[in-house]
């Protein structure tokens, strides 16, 4: 018989049981469910709502059930519908009538909200740790590549020289913001909803803060109807996870590109590459492609959560059971991708020579040559025009700007002198960009130090 079977005269259809049941995905919240129940029942005892010795017995049995689950001794039943009723059923089967008092002053609606919040708080912090590991990797590689010159791109066309270090530190900023977003989202997950009841609170004089304290929540929810029907925290987390995946995916796209023979900026370690079943020469960046591909499913989860919630009247609706598979999949995917990405990046070998060569072709120092003329008194627009003509001349004559002789330079502008060669060397181009946030060695070193300090504080 179902825990809620009293008003029914017939069993549910087997198909309906399967359809309605969430145990095959919400069983992963067994620990949160048990810890939540243990805190609830202790409070019921302390507040004199049920006898304290009975509360103790329930609590003790709950912990035994927890142990048994962790040792693989418990089989959940589809007929018991979800993790909440499975555990309650097991409790009652072990201690009989006393066990039936656990659910006093509580509903599955506030219970599931509690479990999910507890679960996601832990997962958010686990993901934060993974992001921190990735930031350390970025700092380590950046530190060793402050002088590794590479082309910076706009429109995927070579634009201006930067360094690998500077490029990687751009990703540092992205993943740092992801950590900040996680922390911010965490604040809104961190509300304890028990006491909301089914929707209208409860007549029992519950001590909600006592439960919140035991379960390490910072605050309790402020409106019983919102307490059971709010899933903003799930959507927010899915959105933070989507942004993390978007960042990983952009990075992966670059890695895939950099691994091509055309670019050859990078070679992935064999441990994170795969071969082809037909083409013996192939070494494919599958890990990077898979991460890029999996970004779609995390976005999908976000869309599905937003859509599930968009038409729901207050308060709880069964539609909301659909929240779990979506957010679990998003969490699992990110937790799968971050460590593999981290290892793939840490073991990758960058080809400094190729990067330098690529930065040398393509006139990446043209802006610096224009700035050189400006420093000699030519207005920027005129100088832009003059250098444009030089570039066109070089393309015709198959040379780069620094290959031109002084006579050739002077035929475009008499203001050019021998110091031009130093002014347009790639190293000068990079190191003169000392502006805050620029690629000069000095500035990138500062960014790396700040990055290290930041990681000490989070
Ligand atoms: N399994 C349900 C869920 O995930 C738990 C809450 C059920 N509440 C209810 N009134 N049917 O949402």
XYZ file of C-alpha atoms and ligand atoms in Angstrom:
470
model
C 0.000 0.000 0.000
C 1.177 3.538 -0.801
C 2.073 5.923 2.022
C -0.693 8.139 0.673
C -3.095 5.263 -0.105
C -5.880 6.055 2.415
C -8.298 7.808 0.126
C -7.833 5.384 -2.770
C -9.813 2.211 -3.371
C -7.669 0.859 -6.190
C -3.955 0.359 -6.880
C -2.212 2.519 -9.424
C -1.652 1.011 -12.837
C 1.865 -0.400 -13.224
C 2.480 1.917 -16.150
C 1.396 4.859 -14.011
C 3.793 3.756 -11.250
C 6.690 3.708 -13.691
C 5.674 7.017 -15.183
C 5.194 8.777 -11.876
C 8.222 7.369 -10.120
C 11.395 9.397 -9.823
C 13.409 6.951 -7.763
C 15.750 6.034 -10.602
C 17.089 9.567 -10.658
C 16.338 11.081 -7.264
C 17.893 8.189 -5.333
C 21.175 10.046 -5.666
C 19.834 12.466 -3.015
C 19.502 9.701 -0.405
C 22.093 11.242 1.918
C 20.574 14.698 1.798
C 17.131 13.205 2.338
C 18.268 11.291 5.400
C 20.277 14.147 6.910
C 17.322 16.463 6.321
C 14.939 14.023 7.992
C 17.340 13.526 10.896
C 17.522 17.273 11.510
C 13.743 17.602 11.178
C 12.978 14.811 13.612
C 15.473 16.012 16.178
C 13.785 19.396 16.079
C 10.337 17.742 16.437
C 11.619 16.063 19.605
C 13.299 19.153 21.036
C 10.207 21.254 20.406
C 7.982 18.695 22.163
C 6.014 17.944 18.998
C 6.797 14.235 19.314
C 8.382 12.472 22.337
C 12.126 12.982 22.397
C 12.938 9.287 22.832
C 10.922 8.487 19.726
C 12.709 11.241 17.832
C 15.989 9.702 18.925
C 14.931 6.249 17.755
C 13.892 7.599 14.363
C 17.126 9.545 14.023
C 19.249 6.558 14.978
C 17.392 4.310 12.545
C 17.744 6.869 9.780
C 21.521 6.809 10.217
C 21.468 3.008 10.131
C 19.549 3.162 6.881
C 22.134 5.612 5.558
C 24.888 3.151 6.443
C 23.035 0.301 4.804
C 22.484 2.290 1.621
C 26.163 3.150 1.484
C 27.050 -0.504 1.910
C 24.749 -1.529 -0.901
C 22.291 -3.312 1.379
C 19.201 -1.380 0.360
C 17.021 -1.906 -2.671
C 14.774 1.005 -3.614
C 11.286 0.274 -4.951
C 9.632 1.960 -7.914
C 6.286 1.445 -6.174
C 7.462 3.725 -3.341
C 7.737 6.452 -6.006
C 10.632 8.628 -4.929
C 13.596 8.790 -2.580
C 11.533 10.482 0.139
C 8.893 7.787 0.360
C 11.385 4.986 -0.163
C 13.322 6.024 2.897
C 10.190 6.625 4.948
C 8.884 3.214 3.955
C 12.132 1.537 4.999
C 12.054 3.448 8.285
C 8.528 2.289 9.044
C 9.383 -1.276 8.081
C 12.168 -1.185 10.668
C 10.554 0.554 13.645
C 6.854 0.395 12.914
C 4.438 3.044 14.195
C 7.104 5.323 15.648
C 8.517 5.738 12.147
C 5.162 7.092 11.019
C 5.804 10.231 13.092
C 8.748 11.425 11.000
C 6.614 13.233 8.457
C 4.863 15.379 11.097
C 4.782 19.036 10.038
C 6.413 18.306 6.733
C 5.430 17.673 3.130
C 7.346 16.107 0.298
C 7.104 19.502 -1.318
C 9.327 21.216 1.213
C 11.324 18.010 1.623
C 12.297 17.783 -2.034
C 13.155 21.479 -2.101
C 15.413 20.911 0.898
C 17.125 17.848 -0.565
C 17.789 19.543 -3.863
C 19.217 22.648 -2.205
C 21.512 20.533 -0.032
C 22.596 18.476 -3.000
C 23.304 21.461 -5.238
C 25.194 23.334 -2.534
C 27.678 20.471 -2.394
C 27.918 20.147 -6.145
C 28.416 23.870 -6.636
C 31.367 23.780 -4.257
C 32.812 20.680 -5.921
C 32.649 22.471 -9.262
C 34.236 25.543 -7.724
C 37.196 23.399 -6.635
C 37.557 22.062 -10.155
C 37.540 25.592 -11.531
C 40.236 26.537 -9.046
C 42.398 23.654 -10.240
C 41.978 24.852 -13.785
C 42.969 28.385 -12.770
C 46.158 27.026 -11.198
C 46.973 25.225 -14.436
C 46.430 28.412 -16.417
C 48.714 30.351 -14.082
C 51.442 27.707 -14.289
C 51.442 27.633 -18.077
C 51.128 31.414 -18.285
C 54.109 31.835 -15.984
C 56.302 29.798 -18.330
C 55.192 31.597 -21.463
C 55.477 35.285 -20.707
C 57.859 35.612 -23.680
C 56.114 33.172 -25.995
C 54.967 35.431 -28.796
C 51.945 34.441 -30.825
C 49.529 36.231 -33.098
C 46.417 37.667 -31.531
C 43.378 37.408 -33.795
C 40.283 39.319 -34.662
C 37.892 37.788 -37.207
C 40.328 34.867 -36.984
C 42.715 37.005 -39.029
C 46.120 37.740 -37.582
C 45.828 41.105 -35.874
C 48.525 42.074 -33.394
C 51.190 40.123 -31.552
C 50.413 38.979 -28.042
C 51.906 36.247 -25.869
C 50.614 32.805 -25.049
C 50.673 33.917 -21.458
C 48.385 36.849 -22.178
C 46.058 34.677 -24.221
C 45.772 32.119 -21.407
C 45.228 34.843 -18.836
C 42.164 35.927 -20.801
C 40.707 32.518 -19.968
C 41.808 32.999 -16.389
C 39.476 35.995 -16.214
C 36.577 34.008 -17.662
C 36.893 31.110 -15.258
C 37.444 33.516 -12.385
C 34.103 35.136 -13.189
C 32.583 31.652 -13.272
C 33.763 31.115 -9.697
C 32.245 34.444 -8.686
C 28.980 33.504 -10.376
C 28.953 30.154 -8.573
C 29.529 31.855 -5.229
C 26.770 34.298 -5.942
C 24.341 31.613 -7.030
C 25.275 29.599 -3.916
C 23.959 32.415 -1.724
C 20.487 31.890 -3.130
C 20.620 28.106 -2.897
C 21.555 28.456 0.743
C 17.999 28.926 2.129
C 16.333 26.212 4.207
C 12.742 25.578 3.046
C 11.422 23.046 5.627
C 8.467 24.504 7.477
C 6.856 25.589 4.216
C 4.825 22.382 4.391
C 2.846 21.536 1.284
C 2.454 25.248 0.541
C 0.822 26.980 3.507
C 3.323 26.355 6.276
C 2.217 24.356 9.278
C 0.314 24.679 12.535
C 3.091 22.970 14.482
C 5.413 25.268 16.303
C 8.524 24.200 14.390
C 11.927 25.679 15.105
C 13.024 26.239 11.533
C 16.306 27.839 12.497
C 17.311 24.827 14.541
C 16.968 22.692 11.401
C 18.807 25.267 9.307
C 21.679 25.346 11.792
C 22.080 21.583 11.906
C 22.092 21.427 8.124
C 24.469 24.392 7.780
C 22.085 26.688 5.945
C 22.701 30.416 6.272
C 19.053 31.387 6.161
C 15.475 30.102 6.028
C 13.012 30.806 3.223
C 10.617 33.683 3.869
C 7.385 32.627 2.209
C 5.917 29.133 2.385
C 4.455 29.224 -1.119
C 7.716 30.421 -2.604
C 9.591 27.938 -0.405
C 8.033 24.978 -2.219
C 7.686 26.413 -5.704
C 10.923 28.304 -6.211
C 13.358 26.705 -8.614
C 15.250 29.875 -9.474
C 18.295 28.446 -7.758
C 18.248 25.460 -10.109
C 17.910 27.663 -13.159
C 20.618 30.003 -11.937
C 22.997 27.129 -11.406
C 22.182 25.721 -14.846
C 22.927 29.120 -16.287
C 26.259 29.374 -14.472
C 27.092 25.872 -15.711
C 26.133 26.849 -19.249
C 28.506 29.790 -19.125
C 31.291 27.552 -17.809
C 30.678 25.198 -20.729
C 30.623 28.098 -23.163
C 34.064 29.133 -21.905
C 35.398 25.587 -22.104
C 33.922 25.235 -25.552
C 35.594 28.385 -26.877
C 38.901 27.199 -25.479
C 38.334 23.746 -27.006
C 37.601 25.293 -30.361
C 40.972 27.038 -30.209
C 42.689 23.843 -29.169
C 41.130 21.945 -32.080
C 42.302 24.687 -34.413
C 45.766 24.918 -32.904
C 46.236 21.147 -33.291
C 45.730 21.254 -37.062
C 48.813 20.909 -39.268
C 47.861 24.307 -40.670
C 48.296 25.956 -37.269
C 50.519 23.471 -35.387
C 50.608 25.740 -32.347
C 49.956 22.842 -30.080
C 50.310 19.135 -29.718
C 48.095 17.285 -27.293
C 49.528 14.515 -25.208
C 48.796 11.037 -26.556
C 46.908 10.318 -23.347
C 44.253 12.843 -24.350
C 44.061 12.167 -28.078
C 42.634 9.346 -30.130
C 43.313 7.724 -33.457
C 41.239 6.845 -36.472
C 40.037 3.341 -37.244
C 40.915 3.804 -40.935
C 43.503 6.565 -41.285
C 46.724 5.467 -39.573
C 48.240 8.947 -39.489
C 45.429 10.554 -37.511
C 45.736 11.997 -34.043
C 42.461 13.587 -33.161
C 41.646 16.086 -30.411
C 38.561 14.127 -29.341
C 38.555 15.370 -25.760
C 38.350 18.976 -26.889
C 35.657 18.142 -29.441
C 33.602 16.190 -26.928
C 33.680 19.030 -24.444
C 32.636 21.415 -27.201
C 29.864 18.982 -28.105
C 28.661 18.457 -24.554
C 28.123 22.177 -24.191
C 24.903 21.635 -26.119
C 23.421 19.310 -23.539
C 24.103 21.731 -20.698
C 22.415 24.536 -22.644
C 19.600 22.033 -23.276
C 19.181 21.516 -19.539
C 18.957 25.239 -18.974
C 16.314 25.584 -21.699
C 14.362 22.649 -20.386
C 14.329 24.058 -16.839
C 13.237 27.490 -18.007
C 10.501 25.951 -20.108
C 9.299 23.611 -17.376
C 8.852 26.516 -14.987
C 7.410 29.118 -17.313
C 3.728 28.313 -17.023
C 3.481 26.933 -13.520
C 0.893 28.384 -11.189
C 1.785 28.563 -7.499
C 2.701 26.518 -5.644
C 4.100 22.994 -6.149
C 3.256 21.154 -9.367
C 4.451 17.713 -10.340
C 6.037 19.232 -13.436
C 8.784 20.284 -11.071
C 9.931 16.698 -10.675
C 11.435 17.238 -14.132
C 13.952 19.675 -12.666
C 16.198 16.968 -11.317
C 17.283 15.065 -14.407
C 18.068 18.327 -16.145
C 20.201 19.830 -13.414
C 21.828 16.484 -12.528
C 22.883 16.005 -16.112
C 24.247 19.545 -16.308
C 26.189 19.057 -13.065
C 27.508 15.654 -14.154
C 28.573 16.982 -17.528
C 30.488 19.923 -16.102
C 32.111 17.666 -13.495
C 33.198 15.358 -16.278
C 34.515 18.067 -18.555
C 36.485 20.252 -16.140
C 39.012 17.643 -14.948
C 39.582 16.201 -18.411
C 40.057 19.660 -19.826
C 42.461 20.519 -17.037
C 44.597 17.446 -17.689
C 44.505 17.895 -21.438
C 45.721 21.475 -21.071
C 48.348 20.709 -18.457
C 49.962 18.043 -20.638
C 49.736 19.902 -23.950
C 52.950 20.999 -25.650
C 52.969 24.428 -27.221
C 55.072 25.021 -30.301
C 56.743 28.365 -29.569
C 58.547 28.449 -32.874
C 55.388 28.021 -34.921
C 53.592 30.624 -32.889
C 56.411 33.098 -33.405
C 56.485 32.420 -37.155
C 52.759 32.935 -37.391
C 53.061 36.218 -35.525
C 55.847 37.325 -37.892
C 53.818 36.884 -41.048
C 50.569 38.701 -41.558
C 51.740 42.226 -40.679
C 50.812 41.983 -37.023
C 53.165 44.913 -36.348
C 51.444 47.270 -38.789
C 49.682 49.160 -35.998
C 53.009 49.640 -34.253
C 54.523 51.036 -37.423
C 51.614 53.460 -37.665
C 52.170 54.441 -34.025
C 55.886 54.921 -34.808
C 55.039 57.547 -37.397
C 52.600 59.190 -35.008
C 55.435 59.530 -32.513
C 57.422 61.249 -35.302
C 54.637 63.801 -35.669
C 52.397 62.325 -38.385
C 48.645 62.457 -37.551
C 47.266 58.927 -36.969
C 44.857 58.923 -39.944
C 47.664 59.889 -42.358
C 49.991 57.388 -40.830
C 47.321 54.629 -41.125
C 47.050 55.446 -44.827
C 50.838 55.404 -45.388
C 51.270 52.042 -43.635
C 48.331 50.658 -45.594
C 50.201 51.446 -48.792
C 53.375 49.857 -47.417
C 51.466 46.671 -46.605
C 50.074 46.566 -50.114
C 53.629 47.047 -51.464
C 54.964 44.229 -49.245
C 52.205 41.851 -50.338
C 53.128 42.539 -53.976
C 56.806 42.019 -53.245
C 56.260 39.030 -50.949
C 57.955 40.450 -47.876
C 57.050 41.532 -44.415
C 57.392 45.078 -43.058
C 60.602 44.402 -41.159
C 62.194 43.037 -44.389
C 62.029 46.443 -46.060
C 65.229 48.401 -46.455
C 65.537 51.907 -45.025
C 65.345 53.319 -48.600
C 62.110 51.468 -49.190
C 60.739 52.796 -45.895
C 61.797 56.338 -46.743
C 60.104 56.195 -50.107
C 56.834 56.011 -48.148
C 57.763 58.494 -45.435
C 61.000 60.458 -45.038
C 60.345 60.526 -41.278
C 61.374 56.899 -40.928
C 64.829 56.239 -39.480
C 66.891 53.187 -38.505
C 65.184 52.981 -35.107
C 62.157 51.683 -37.005
C 63.466 48.117 -36.928
C 63.497 48.009 -33.184
C 60.154 49.773 -32.964
C 58.407 47.128 -35.042
C 60.145 44.042 -33.707
C 57.499 41.734 -32.292
C 59.080 41.844 -28.881
C 58.875 45.624 -28.784
C 55.327 45.522 -30.073
C 54.336 43.282 -27.181
C 56.399 44.845 -24.444
C 55.441 48.414 -25.231
C 51.834 47.501 -24.504
C 52.227 48.243 -20.848
C 48.729 49.621 -20.444
C 46.781 48.003 -17.598
C 45.490 44.715 -18.969
C 47.950 44.699 -21.872
C 50.265 41.895 -23.054
C 53.639 43.334 -21.967
C 55.702 40.957 -19.845
C 55.521 43.370 -16.937
C 51.781 43.637 -17.088
C 51.162 39.919 -17.552
C 53.451 39.194 -14.597
C 51.299 41.543 -12.534
C 48.133 39.752 -13.726
C 49.629 36.381 -12.813
C 50.577 37.593 -9.339
C 47.128 38.996 -8.790
C 45.718 35.700 -10.007
C 47.783 33.783 -7.453
C 46.687 36.135 -4.686
C 43.078 35.772 -5.773
C 43.281 31.985 -5.576
C 44.542 32.229 -1.995
C 41.344 34.032 -1.020
C 38.695 31.782 -2.589
N 9.279 13.339 -6.391
C 8.696 14.625 -6.201
C 9.539 15.673 -6.947
O 10.582 15.370 -7.339
C 8.646 14.971 -4.753
C 7.550 15.905 -4.387
C 6.246 15.263 -4.626
N 5.164 16.011 -4.091
C 3.919 15.763 -4.420
N 3.022 16.475 -3.887
N 3.609 14.820 -5.271
O 9.124 16.772 -7.154
